[in-house]
């Protein structure tokens, strides 16, 4: 049996590697940009929207959703 001490391997600190041009580059996934922008737009719409509910103001949105409900079932047939 050997009594020699085995040198422990000390962890080396991690360093960020620079890109070829010398500047570090990062890439964000698409949702990291889109989701905060959508959340901001939705909150802004709530804050800036009218204070009282008005039935005539909801009419264009209701027409849009009705039209989408009519068109969406036929969409796969047109795409294929």
CSV table of N, CA and C in Angstrom, one decimal:
chain,number,residue,atom,x,y,z
A,1,UNK,N,0.8,-1.2,0.0
A,1,UNK,CA,0.0,0.0,0.0
A,1,UNK,C,0.9,1.2,0.0
A,2,UNK,N,0.5,2.2,-0.8
A,2,UNK,CA,1.3,3.4,-0.9
A,2,UNK,C,0.8,4.5,0.0
A,3,UNK,N,1.7,5.2,0.6
A,3,UNK,CA,1.4,6.3,1.5
A,3,UNK,C,1.5,7.7,0.9
A,4,UNK,N,1.7,7.7,-0.4
A,4,UNK,CA,1.8,9.0,-1.1
A,4,UNK,C,0.4,9.7,-1.1
A,5,UNK,N,0.5,11.0,-0.9
A,5,UNK,CA,-0.8,11.8,-1.0
A,5,UNK,C,-1.1,12.1,-2.5
A,6,UNK,N,-2.4,11.9,-2.8
A,6,UNK,CA,-2.8,12.2,-4.1
A,6,UNK,C,-3.2,13.7,-4.2
A,7,UNK,N,-2.6,14.4,-5.1
A,7,UNK,CA,-2.9,15.9,-5.1
A,7,UNK,C,-4.3,16.1,-5.5
A,8,UNK,N,-5.0,16.9,-4.8
A,8,UNK,CA,-6.4,17.2,-5.1
A,8,UNK,C,-6.5,18.2,-6.3
A,9,UNK,N,-7.5,18.0,-7.0
A,9,UNK,CA,-7.6,18.9,-8.2
A,9,UNK,C,-8.5,20.0,-7.8
A,10,UNK,N,-7.9,21.2,-7.7
A,10,UNK,CA,-8.6,22.4,-7.3
A,10,UNK,C,-9.5,22.9,-8.5
A,11,UNK,N,-10.7,23.3,-8.2
A,11,UNK,CA,-11.6,23.8,-9.3
A,11,UNK,C,-11.0,25.1,-9.8
A,12,UNK,N,-11.0,25.1,-11.1
A,12,UNK,CA,-10.5,26.4,-11.8
A,12,UNK,C,-11.7,27.3,-12.0
A,13,UNK,N,-11.5,28.6,-11.8
A,13,UNK,CA,-12.6,29.6,-12.0
A,13,UNK,C,-13.0,29.6,-13.5
A,14,UNK,N,-14.3,29.7,-13.7
A,14,UNK,CA,-14.8,29.8,-15.1
A,14,UNK,C,-14.6,31.2,-15.6
A,15,UNK,N,-14.2,31.2,-16.8
A,15,UNK,CA,-14.1,32.5,-17.5
A,15,UNK,C,-14.9,32.5,-18.7
A,16,UNK,N,-15.5,33.6,-19.0
A,16,UNK,CA,-16.3,33.7,-20.3
A,16,UNK,C,-15.4,33.9,-21.4
A,17,UNK,N,-15.6,33.2,-22.5
A,17,UNK,CA,-14.8,33.3,-23.7
A,17,UNK,C,-15.4,34.4,-24.5
A,18,UNK,N,-14.5,35.3,-25.0
A,18,UNK,CA,-14.9,36.4,-25.9
A,18,UNK,C,-15.1,35.8,-27.3
A,19,UNK,N,-16.0,36.5,-28.1
A,19,UNK,CA,-16.2,36.1,-29.5
A,19,UNK,C,-15.0,36.5,-30.3
A,20,UNK,N,-15.0,36.1,-31.5
A,20,UNK,CA,-13.8,36.3,-32.4
A,20,UNK,C,-13.5,37.8,-32.5
A,21,UNK,N,-14.5,38.7,-32.5
A,21,UNK,CA,-14.3,40.1,-32.6
A,21,UNK,C,-13.8,40.7,-31.3
A,22,UNK,N,-13.8,40.0,-30.2
A,22,UNK,CA,-13.3,40.5,-29.0
A,22,UNK,C,-14.5,40.9,-28.1
A,23,UNK,N,-15.7,41.1,-28.6
A,23,UNK,CA,-16.8,41.5,-27.8
A,23,UNK,C,-17.7,40.3,-27.5
A,24,UNK,N,-18.2,40.2,-26.3
A,24,UNK,CA,-19.1,39.1,-26.0
A,24,UNK,C,-20.4,39.3,-26.6
A,25,UNK,N,-21.0,38.2,-27.2
A,25,UNK,CA,-22.3,38.3,-27.8
A,25,UNK,C,-23.2,37.3,-27.1
A,26,UNK,N,-24.5,37.8,-27.0
A,26,UNK,CA,-25.5,36.9,-26.4
A,26,UNK,C,-26.7,36.9,-27.4
A,27,UNK,N,-27.4,35.8,-27.4
A,27,UNK,CA,-28.6,35.7,-28.2
A,27,UNK,C,-29.7,35.4,-27.3
A,28,UNK,N,-30.8,36.1,-27.4
A,28,UNK,CA,-32.0,35.9,-26.6
A,28,UNK,C,-33.0,35.0,-27.4
A,29,UNK,N,-33.7,34.2,-26.8
A,29,UNK,CA,-34.8,33.5,-27.5
A,29,UNK,C,-35.9,34.5,-27.8
A,30,UNK,N,-36.7,34.2,-28.8
A,30,UNK,CA,-37.7,35.1,-29.3
A,30,UNK,C,-38.7,35.5,-28.2
A,31,UNK,N,-39.0,34.5,-27.3
A,31,UNK,CA,-40.0,34.8,-26.3
A,31,UNK,C,-39.5,35.7,-25.2
A,32,UNK,N,-38.2,35.8,-25.1
A,32,UNK,CA,-37.6,36.7,-24.1
A,32,UNK,C,-37.8,38.1,-24.4
A,33,UNK,N,-38.1,38.4,-25.7
A,33,UNK,CA,-38.4,39.8,-26.1
A,33,UNK,C,-39.9,40.0,-26.3
A,34,UNK,N,-40.5,39.0,-26.9
A,34,UNK,CA,-42.0,39.2,-27.2
A,34,UNK,C,-42.9,39.2,-26.0
A,35,UNK,N,-42.6,38.3,-25.0
A,35,UNK,CA,-43.5,38.2,-23.9
A,35,UNK,C,-43.5,39.4,-23.0
A,36,UNK,N,-42.4,40.0,-22.7
A,36,UNK,CA,-42.4,41.3,-21.9
A,36,UNK,C,-43.1,42.4,-22.7
A,37,UNK,N,-42.9,42.4,-24.0
A,37,UNK,CA,-43.5,43.5,-24.8
A,37,UNK,C,-45.0,43.3,-24.8
A,38,UNK,N,-45.5,42.1,-24.9
A,38,UNK,CA,-46.9,41.9,-24.8
A,38,UNK,C,-47.5,42.2,-23.5
A,39,UNK,N,-46.8,41.8,-22.4
A,39,UNK,CA,-47.3,42.1,-21.1
A,39,UNK,C,-47.3,43.7,-20.9
A,40,UNK,N,-46.3,44.4,-21.3
A,40,UNK,CA,-46.3,45.8,-21.2
A,40,UNK,C,-47.5,46.4,-22.0
A,41,UNK,N,-47.7,45.9,-23.2
A,41,UNK,CA,-48.8,46.5,-24.0
A,41,UNK,C,-50.2,46.2,-23.4
A,42,UNK,N,-50.4,45.0,-22.8
A,42,UNK,CA,-51.6,44.7,-22.2
A,42,UNK,C,-51.9,45.6,-20.9
A,43,UNK,N,-50.8,45.7,-20.1
A,43,UNK,CA,-51.0,46.6,-18.9
A,43,UNK,C,-51.2,48.1,-19.3
A,44,UNK,N,-50.6,48.5,-20.4
A,44,UNK,CA,-50.8,49.9,-20.9
A,44,UNK,C,-52.2,50.0,-21.4
A,45,UNK,N,-52.7,49.0,-22.0
A,45,UNK,CA,-54.1,49.1,-22.5
A,45,UNK,C,-55.1,49.1,-21.4
A,46,UNK,N,-54.8,48.4,-20.3
A,46,UNK,CA,-55.7,48.4,-19.1
A,46,UNK,C,-55.7,49.8,-18.5
A,47,UNK,N,-54.5,50.4,-18.4
A,47,UNK,CA,-54.4,51.7,-17.7
A,47,UNK,C,-55.0,52.8,-18.5
A,48,UNK,N,-54.7,52.8,-19.8
A,48,UNK,CA,-55.1,53.9,-20.7
A,48,UNK,C,-56.5,53.7,-21.3
A,49,UNK,N,-57.1,52.5,-21.0
A,49,UNK,CA,-58.5,52.3,-21.5
A,49,UNK,C,-59.5,53.1,-20.8
A,50,UNK,N,-60.7,53.0,-21.4
A,50,UNK,CA,-61.8,53.8,-20.8
A,50,UNK,C,-62.2,53.3,-19.4
A,51,UNK,N,-62.6,54.2,-18.5
A,51,UNK,CA,-62.9,53.8,-17.1
A,51,UNK,C,-64.2,53.0,-17.0
A,52,UNK,N,-65.2,53.3,-17.8
A,52,UNK,CA,-66.5,52.6,-17.7
A,52,UNK,C,-66.7,51.7,-18.9
A,53,UNK,N,-67.3,50.6,-18.7
A,53,UNK,CA,-67.6,49.6,-19.7
A,53,UNK,C,-68.6,50.2,-20.7
A,54,UNK,N,-68.4,50.1,-21.9
A,54,UNK,CA,-69.3,50.6,-22.9
A,54,UNK,C,-69.6,49.5,-24.0
A,55,UNK,N,-70.8,49.2,-24.2
A,55,UNK,CA,-71.1,48.1,-25.1
A,55,UNK,C,-70.7,48.4,-26.5
A,56,UNK,N,-70.8,49.6,-26.9
A,56,UNK,CA,-70.5,50.0,-28.3
A,56,UNK,C,-69.0,49.9,-28.5
A,57,UNK,N,-68.2,50.0,-27.5
A,57,UNK,CA,-66.7,49.9,-27.7
A,57,UNK,C,-66.3,48.5,-27.8
A,58,UNK,N,-67.1,47.5,-27.3
A,58,UNK,CA,-66.7,46.1,-27.4
A,58,UNK,C,-67.2,45.5,-28.7
A,59,UNK,N,-68.0,46.2,-29.5
A,59,UNK,CA,-68.6,45.7,-30.7
A,59,UNK,C,-67.5,45.3,-31.8
A,60,UNK,N,-66.5,46.1,-32.1
A,60,UNK,CA,-65.5,45.7,-33.1
A,60,UNK,C,-64.8,44.4,-32.7
A,61,UNK,N,-64.5,44.3,-31.4
A,61,UNK,CA,-63.7,43.1,-30.9
A,61,UNK,C,-64.6,41.9,-31.0
A,62,UNK,N,-65.9,42.1,-30.7
A,62,UNK,CA,-66.8,40.9,-30.8
A,62,UNK,C,-67.0,40.5,-32.3
A,63,UNK,N,-67.0,41.4,-33.2
A,63,UNK,CA,-67.1,41.1,-34.6
A,63,UNK,C,-65.8,40.4,-35.1
A,64,UNK,N,-64.7,40.8,-34.6
A,64,UNK,CA,-63.4,40.2,-34.9
A,64,UNK,C,-63.4,38.7,-34.5
A,65,UNK,N,-63.8,38.5,-33.2
A,65,UNK,CA,-63.7,37.1,-32.7
A,65,UNK,C,-64.8,36.3,-33.4
A,66,UNK,N,-65.9,36.8,-33.8
A,66,UNK,CA,-66.9,36.0,-34.5
A,66,UNK,C,-66.3,35.6,-35.9
A,67,UNK,N,-65.7,36.6,-36.5
A,67,UNK,CA,-65.1,36.3,-37.8
A,67,UNK,C,-64.0,35.2,-37.7
A,68,UNK,N,-63.2,35.3,-36.7
A,68,UNK,CA,-62.1,34.4,-36.5
A,68,UNK,C,-62.7,33.0,-36.2
A,69,UNK,N,-63.8,32.9,-35.5
A,69,UNK,CA,-64.4,31.6,-35.2
A,69,UNK,C,-65.0,31.0,-36.5
A,70,UNK,N,-65.4,31.8,-37.4
A,70,UNK,CA,-65.9,31.3,-38.7
A,70,UNK,C,-64.7,30.8,-39.6
A,71,UNK,N,-63.6,31.6,-39.6
A,71,UNK,CA,-62.5,31.3,-40.5
A,71,UNK,C,-61.6,30.2,-40.1
A,72,UNK,N,-61.3,30.1,-38.7
A,72,UNK,CA,-60.4,29.1,-38.2
A,72,UNK,C,-60.7,27.6,-38.6
A,73,UNK,N,-61.9,27.2,-38.5
A,73,UNK,CA,-62.1,25.8,-38.9
A,73,UNK,C,-61.8,25.5,-40.4
A,74,UNK,N,-61.9,26.4,-41.3
A,74,UNK,CA,-61.6,26.2,-42.7
A,74,UNK,C,-60.1,26.4,-43.0
A,75,UNK,N,-59.3,26.9,-42.1
A,75,UNK,CA,-57.9,27.3,-42.4
A,75,UNK,C,-57.1,26.0,-42.7
A,76,UNK,N,-57.2,24.9,-42.0
A,76,UNK,CA,-56.4,23.8,-42.4
A,76,UNK,C,-56.7,23.2,-43.8
A,77,UNK,N,-57.9,23.4,-44.2
A,77,UNK,CA,-58.3,22.9,-45.5
A,77,UNK,C,-57.6,23.8,-46.6
A,78,UNK,N,-57.4,25.1,-46.3
A,78,UNK,CA,-56.7,25.9,-47.3
A,78,UNK,C,-55.2,25.8,-47.3
A,79,UNK,N,-54.7,25.4,-46.1
A,79,UNK,CA,-53.2,25.3,-46.0
A,79,UNK,C,-52.7,24.0,-46.6
A,80,UNK,N,-53.6,22.9,-46.6
A,80,UNK,CA,-53.1,21.6,-47.1
A,80,UNK,C,-53.5,21.4,-48.5
